[in-house]
Short mmCIF file of C-alpha atoms and ligand atoms in Angstrom, two decimals:
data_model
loop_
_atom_site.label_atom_id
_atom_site.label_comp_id
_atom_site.label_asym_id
_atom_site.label_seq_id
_atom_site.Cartn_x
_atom_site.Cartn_y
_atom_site.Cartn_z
CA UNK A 9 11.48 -24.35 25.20
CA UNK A 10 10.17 -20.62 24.98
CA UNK A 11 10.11 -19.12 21.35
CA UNK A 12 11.06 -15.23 21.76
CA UNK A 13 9.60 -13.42 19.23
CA UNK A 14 12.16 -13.36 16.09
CA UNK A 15 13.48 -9.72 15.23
CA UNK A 16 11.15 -7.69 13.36
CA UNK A 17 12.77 -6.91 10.15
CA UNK A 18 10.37 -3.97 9.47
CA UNK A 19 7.35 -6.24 8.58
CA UNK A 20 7.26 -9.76 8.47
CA UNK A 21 5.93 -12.07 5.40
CA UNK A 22 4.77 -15.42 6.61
CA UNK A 23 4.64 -18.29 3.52
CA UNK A 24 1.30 -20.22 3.51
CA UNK A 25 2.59 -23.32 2.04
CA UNK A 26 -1.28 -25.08 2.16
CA UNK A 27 -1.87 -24.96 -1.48
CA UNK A 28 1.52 -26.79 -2.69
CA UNK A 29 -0.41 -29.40 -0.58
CA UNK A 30 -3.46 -28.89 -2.58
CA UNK A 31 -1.94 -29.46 -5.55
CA UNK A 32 0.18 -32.72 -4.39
CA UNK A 33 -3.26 -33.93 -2.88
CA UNK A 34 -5.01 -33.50 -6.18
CA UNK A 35 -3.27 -36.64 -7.69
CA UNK A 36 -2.18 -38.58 -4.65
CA UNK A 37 1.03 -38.36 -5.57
CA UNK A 38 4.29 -37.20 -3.38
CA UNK A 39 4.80 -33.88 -5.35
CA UNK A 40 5.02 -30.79 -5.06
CA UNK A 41 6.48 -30.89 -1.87
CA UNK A 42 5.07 -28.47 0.90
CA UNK A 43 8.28 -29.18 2.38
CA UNK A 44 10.54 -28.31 -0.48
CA UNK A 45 8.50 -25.08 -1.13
CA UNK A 46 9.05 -24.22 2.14
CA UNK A 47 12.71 -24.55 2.11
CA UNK A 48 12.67 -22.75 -1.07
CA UNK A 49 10.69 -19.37 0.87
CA UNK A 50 13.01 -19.48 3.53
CA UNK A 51 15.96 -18.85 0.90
CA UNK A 52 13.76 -16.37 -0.87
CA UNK A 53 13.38 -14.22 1.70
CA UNK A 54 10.03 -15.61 4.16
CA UNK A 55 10.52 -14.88 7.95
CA UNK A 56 8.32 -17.60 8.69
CA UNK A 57 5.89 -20.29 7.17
CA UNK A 58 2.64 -21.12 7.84
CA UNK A 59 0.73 -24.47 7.16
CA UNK A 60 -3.04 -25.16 8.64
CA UNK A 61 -4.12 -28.91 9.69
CA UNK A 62 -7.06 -28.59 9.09
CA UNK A 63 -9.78 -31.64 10.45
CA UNK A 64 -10.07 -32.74 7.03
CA UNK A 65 -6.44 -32.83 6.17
CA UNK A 66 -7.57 -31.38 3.08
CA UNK A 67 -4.38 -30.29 2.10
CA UNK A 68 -1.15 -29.88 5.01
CA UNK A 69 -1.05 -33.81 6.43
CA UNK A 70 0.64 -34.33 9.65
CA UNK A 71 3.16 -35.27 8.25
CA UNK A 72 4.44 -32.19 6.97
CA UNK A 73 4.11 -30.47 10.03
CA UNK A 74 6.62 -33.41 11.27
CA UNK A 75 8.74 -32.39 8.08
CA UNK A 76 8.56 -28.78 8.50
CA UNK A 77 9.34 -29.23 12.31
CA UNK A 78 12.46 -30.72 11.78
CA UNK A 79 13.77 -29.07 8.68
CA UNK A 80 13.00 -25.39 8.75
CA UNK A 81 14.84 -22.67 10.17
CA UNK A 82 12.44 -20.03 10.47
CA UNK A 83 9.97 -19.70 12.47
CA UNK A 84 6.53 -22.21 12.02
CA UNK A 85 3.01 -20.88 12.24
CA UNK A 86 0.82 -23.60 12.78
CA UNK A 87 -3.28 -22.49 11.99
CA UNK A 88 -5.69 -24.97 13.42
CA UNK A 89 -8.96 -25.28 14.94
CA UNK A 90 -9.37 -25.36 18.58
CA UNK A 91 -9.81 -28.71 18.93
CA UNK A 92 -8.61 -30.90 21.28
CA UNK A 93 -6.54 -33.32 18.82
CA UNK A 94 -5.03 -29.85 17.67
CA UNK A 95 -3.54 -28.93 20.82
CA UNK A 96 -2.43 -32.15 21.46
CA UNK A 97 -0.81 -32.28 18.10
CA UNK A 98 0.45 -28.59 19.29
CA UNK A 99 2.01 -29.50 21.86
CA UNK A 100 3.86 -32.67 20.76
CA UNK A 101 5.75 -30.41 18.21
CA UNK A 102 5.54 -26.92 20.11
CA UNK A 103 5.50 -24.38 16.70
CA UNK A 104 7.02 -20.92 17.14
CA UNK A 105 3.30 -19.58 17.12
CA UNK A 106 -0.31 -21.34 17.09
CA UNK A 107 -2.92 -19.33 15.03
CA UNK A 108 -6.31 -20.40 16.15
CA UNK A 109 -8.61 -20.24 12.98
CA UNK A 110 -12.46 -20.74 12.89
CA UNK A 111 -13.22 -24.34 10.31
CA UNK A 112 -17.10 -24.27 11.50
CA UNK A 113 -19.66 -21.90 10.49
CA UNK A 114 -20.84 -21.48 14.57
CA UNK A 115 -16.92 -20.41 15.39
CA UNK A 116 -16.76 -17.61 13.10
CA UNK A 117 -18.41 -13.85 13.69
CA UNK A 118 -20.23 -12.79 10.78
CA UNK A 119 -16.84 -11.21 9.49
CA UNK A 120 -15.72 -14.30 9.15
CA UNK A 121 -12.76 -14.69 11.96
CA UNK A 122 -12.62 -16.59 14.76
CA UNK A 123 -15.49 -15.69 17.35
CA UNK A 124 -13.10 -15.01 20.64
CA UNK A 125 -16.21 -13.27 22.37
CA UNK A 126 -18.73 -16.14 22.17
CA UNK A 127 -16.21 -18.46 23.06
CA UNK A 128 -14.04 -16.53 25.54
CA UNK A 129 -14.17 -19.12 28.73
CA UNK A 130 -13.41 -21.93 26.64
CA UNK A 131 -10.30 -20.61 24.84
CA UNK A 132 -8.92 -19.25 27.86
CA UNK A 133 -8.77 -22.59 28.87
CA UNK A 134 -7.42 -24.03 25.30
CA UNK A 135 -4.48 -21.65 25.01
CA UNK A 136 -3.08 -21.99 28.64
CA UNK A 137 -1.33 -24.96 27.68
CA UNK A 138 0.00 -24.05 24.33
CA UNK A 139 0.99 -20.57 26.13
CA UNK A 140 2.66 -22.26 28.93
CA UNK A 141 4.49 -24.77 26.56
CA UNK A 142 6.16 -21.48 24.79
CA UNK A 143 3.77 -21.14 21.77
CA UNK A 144 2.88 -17.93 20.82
CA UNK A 145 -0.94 -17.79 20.39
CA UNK A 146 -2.80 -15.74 18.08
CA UNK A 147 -5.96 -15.14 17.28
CA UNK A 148 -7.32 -14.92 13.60
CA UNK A 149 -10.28 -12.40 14.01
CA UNK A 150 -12.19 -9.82 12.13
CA UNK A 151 -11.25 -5.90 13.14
CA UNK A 152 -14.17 -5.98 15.53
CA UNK A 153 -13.13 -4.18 18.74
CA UNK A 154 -14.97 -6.77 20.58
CA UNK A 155 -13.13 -9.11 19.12
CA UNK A 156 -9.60 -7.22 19.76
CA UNK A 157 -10.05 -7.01 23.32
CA UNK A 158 -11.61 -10.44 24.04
CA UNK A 159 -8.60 -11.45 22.58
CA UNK A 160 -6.19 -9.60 24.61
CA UNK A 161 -8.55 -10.30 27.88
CA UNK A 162 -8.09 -13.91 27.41
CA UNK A 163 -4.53 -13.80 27.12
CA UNK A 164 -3.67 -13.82 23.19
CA UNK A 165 0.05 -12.88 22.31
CA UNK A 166 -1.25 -11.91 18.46
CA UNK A 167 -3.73 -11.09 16.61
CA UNK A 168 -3.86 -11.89 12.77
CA UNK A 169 -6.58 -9.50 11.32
CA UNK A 170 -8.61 -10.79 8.88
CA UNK A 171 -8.04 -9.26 5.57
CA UNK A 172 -10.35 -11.04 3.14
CA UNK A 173 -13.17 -8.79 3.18
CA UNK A 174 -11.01 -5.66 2.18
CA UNK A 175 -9.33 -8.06 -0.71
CA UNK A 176 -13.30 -9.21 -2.18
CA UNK A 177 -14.38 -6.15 -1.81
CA UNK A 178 -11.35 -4.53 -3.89
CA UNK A 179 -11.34 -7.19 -6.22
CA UNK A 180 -15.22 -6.88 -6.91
CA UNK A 181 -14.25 -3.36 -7.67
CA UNK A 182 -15.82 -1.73 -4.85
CA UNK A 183 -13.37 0.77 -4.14
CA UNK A 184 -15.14 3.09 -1.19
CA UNK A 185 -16.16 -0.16 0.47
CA UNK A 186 -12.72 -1.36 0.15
CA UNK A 187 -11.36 1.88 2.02
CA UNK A 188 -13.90 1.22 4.28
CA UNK A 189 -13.11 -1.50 5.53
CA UNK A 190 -9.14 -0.45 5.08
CA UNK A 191 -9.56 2.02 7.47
CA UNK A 192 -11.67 0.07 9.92
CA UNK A 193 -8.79 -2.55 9.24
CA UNK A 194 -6.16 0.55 10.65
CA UNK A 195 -8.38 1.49 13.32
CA UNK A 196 -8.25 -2.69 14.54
CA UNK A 197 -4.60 -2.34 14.66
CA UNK A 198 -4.12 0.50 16.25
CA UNK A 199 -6.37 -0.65 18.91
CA UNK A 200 -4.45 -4.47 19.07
CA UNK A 201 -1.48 -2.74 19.53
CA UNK A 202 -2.51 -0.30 22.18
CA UNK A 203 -4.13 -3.31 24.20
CA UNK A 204 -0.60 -4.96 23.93
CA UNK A 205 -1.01 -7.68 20.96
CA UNK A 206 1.53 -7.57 18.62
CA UNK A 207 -0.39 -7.27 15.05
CA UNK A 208 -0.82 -9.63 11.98
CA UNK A 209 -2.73 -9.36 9.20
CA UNK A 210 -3.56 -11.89 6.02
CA UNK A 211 -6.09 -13.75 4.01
CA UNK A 212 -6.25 -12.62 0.33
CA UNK A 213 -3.93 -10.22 -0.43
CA UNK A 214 -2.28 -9.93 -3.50
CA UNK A 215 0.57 -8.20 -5.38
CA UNK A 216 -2.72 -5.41 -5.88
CA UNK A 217 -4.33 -4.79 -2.52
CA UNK A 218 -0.80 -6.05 -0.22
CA UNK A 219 0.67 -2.02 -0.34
CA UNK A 220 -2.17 -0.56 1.93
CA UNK A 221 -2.08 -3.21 4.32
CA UNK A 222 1.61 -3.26 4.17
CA UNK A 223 1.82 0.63 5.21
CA UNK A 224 -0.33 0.05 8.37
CA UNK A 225 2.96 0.60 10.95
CA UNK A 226 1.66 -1.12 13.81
CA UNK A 227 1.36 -4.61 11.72
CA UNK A 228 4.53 -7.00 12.10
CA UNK A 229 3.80 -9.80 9.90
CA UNK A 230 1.92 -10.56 6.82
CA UNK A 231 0.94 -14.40 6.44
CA UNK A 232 0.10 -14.81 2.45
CA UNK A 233 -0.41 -17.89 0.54
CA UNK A 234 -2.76 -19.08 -1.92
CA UNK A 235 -1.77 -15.68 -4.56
CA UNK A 236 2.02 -17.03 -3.82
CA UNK A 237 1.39 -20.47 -4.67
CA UNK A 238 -0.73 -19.65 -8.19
CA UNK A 239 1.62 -16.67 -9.13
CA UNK A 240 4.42 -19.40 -8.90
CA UNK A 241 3.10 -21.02 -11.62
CA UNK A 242 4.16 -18.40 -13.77
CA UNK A 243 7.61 -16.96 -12.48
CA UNK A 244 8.42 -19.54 -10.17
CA UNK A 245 8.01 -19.12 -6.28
CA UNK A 246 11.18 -18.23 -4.74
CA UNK A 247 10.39 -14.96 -7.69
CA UNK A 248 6.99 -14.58 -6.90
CA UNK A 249 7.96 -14.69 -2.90
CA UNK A 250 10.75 -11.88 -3.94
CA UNK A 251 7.78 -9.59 -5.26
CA UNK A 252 5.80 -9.91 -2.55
CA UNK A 253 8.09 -8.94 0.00
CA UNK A 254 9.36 -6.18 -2.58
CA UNK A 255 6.40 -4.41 -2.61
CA UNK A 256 5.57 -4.65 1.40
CA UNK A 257 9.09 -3.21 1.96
CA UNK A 258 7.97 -0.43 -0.50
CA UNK A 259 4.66 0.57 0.91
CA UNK A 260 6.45 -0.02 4.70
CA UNK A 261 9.57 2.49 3.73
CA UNK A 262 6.88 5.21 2.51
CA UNK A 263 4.55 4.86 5.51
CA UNK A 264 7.41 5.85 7.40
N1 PXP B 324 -3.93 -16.18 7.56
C1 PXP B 324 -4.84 -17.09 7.97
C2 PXP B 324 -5.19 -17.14 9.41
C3 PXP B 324 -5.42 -17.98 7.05
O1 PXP B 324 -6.31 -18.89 7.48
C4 PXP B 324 -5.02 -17.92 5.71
C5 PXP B 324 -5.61 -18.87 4.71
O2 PXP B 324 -5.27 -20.15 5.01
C6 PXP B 324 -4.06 -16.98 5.34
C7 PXP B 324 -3.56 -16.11 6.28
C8 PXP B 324 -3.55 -16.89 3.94
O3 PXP B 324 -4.56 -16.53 3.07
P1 PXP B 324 -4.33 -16.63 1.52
O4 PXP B 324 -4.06 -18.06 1.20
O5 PXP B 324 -5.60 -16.11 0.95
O6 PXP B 324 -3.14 -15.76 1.21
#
């Protein structure tokens, strides 16, 4: 089964349904339902979800990547750690896309993504199979050009560049570092997409930092979660989802 890439609807907003699993996990209880929430994007307007098994299971179980498999409609993002009980588990269900995350401090650069260059030879050999079994792979990575084309040189569909830096350091009210780092953030895409990766971006962004990121033209899909999740406390998610992808419409109709 091959999994063409879905049509790009100007830019893409991936769900991160993890933290409805958080919650549900912090009473041992059934509910909220990472399942249900997803179901509930998909009609608000997400053009994919994402969930990460993590080693600790600390929040998305395996079983609701067996729930999500069978009951979504859009596309699924699976994030894991290049382990070998991930790919197995990655190839039993075959996702849409695999994003390969760093979980240890010795796989990430100090930027924080996944370190592709250290690590080149053995994920070369990791994401043949998933590539072969019609996964897309992508790689979640700081804006490092090393990283970039290390990721296209091993054979990486996607990159998903890591936005978290740009979203502390705008949050902490550092606003020169923040464009800083925006425009090294630009600069990584531009470069991705020249080197043939088709761009993502995600990790922290909010209703406040999303519009700058958004504008970038070269990126196709956003993956957001954990601002989703807590804003849906207050106006419910399928609302808070609606925002979200109001605003990256917004900022993606002006860059234009
Ligand atoms: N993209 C990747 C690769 C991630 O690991 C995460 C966090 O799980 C996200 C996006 C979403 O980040 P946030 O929950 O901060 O929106």
């Amino acid at each position: 089964m091959t999994h063409p890439n879905p049509k790009p609807r100007g830019l893409r907003l991936g769900v991160n349904i993890d933290h409805v699993a958080t919650v549900r996990n912090a009473r041992g209880s059934a509910w909220p339902d990472p399942l249900r929430a997803a179901l509930l994007a998909e009609t608000a307007g997400a053009d994919g979800i994402t969930a990460h098994l993590r080693e600790d299971r600390r929040h998305i179980r395996d079983s609701d990547i067996e729930a999500l498999m069978a009951a979504i409609s859009i596309p699924l993002n699976f994030e894991c750690a290049a382990t070998d009980e991930m790919q197995a588990l990655a190839l039993k269900h075959r996702p849409h896309a695999v994003c390969l995350v760093p979980e240890k401090r010795e796989e990430r650069t100090t930027e924080g993504g996944l370190d592709v260059v250290g690590d080149a030879a053995r994920l070369t050999d990791f994401i043949a199979p998933l590539r072969e079994a019609g996964c897309r792979v992508s790689m979640f990575i700081s804006h490092d050009p090393r990283q970039i084309e290390a990721s296209a040189r091993i054979g990486a569909a996607v990159v998903e560049l890591h936005t978290g830096l740009y979203s502390d350091l705008l949050a902490e009210g550092h606003t020169e570092l923040a464009e800083r780092e925006l425009a090294a953030l630009r600069a990584g895409a531009d470069r991705a997409a020249a080197a043939g990766l088709e761009v993502h971006a995600g990790h922290g962004l909010t209703y406040d930092n999303v519009e700058p990121i958004a504008a970038i033209p070269v990126i196709a899909e956003l993956n957001i979660g954990h601002f989703l999740v807590g804003e849906a406390i207050f106006r419910g998610l399928g609302a808070a989802i609606e925002e979200m992808r109001r605003r990256m419409d917004i900022a993606r109709r002006a860059a234009k």
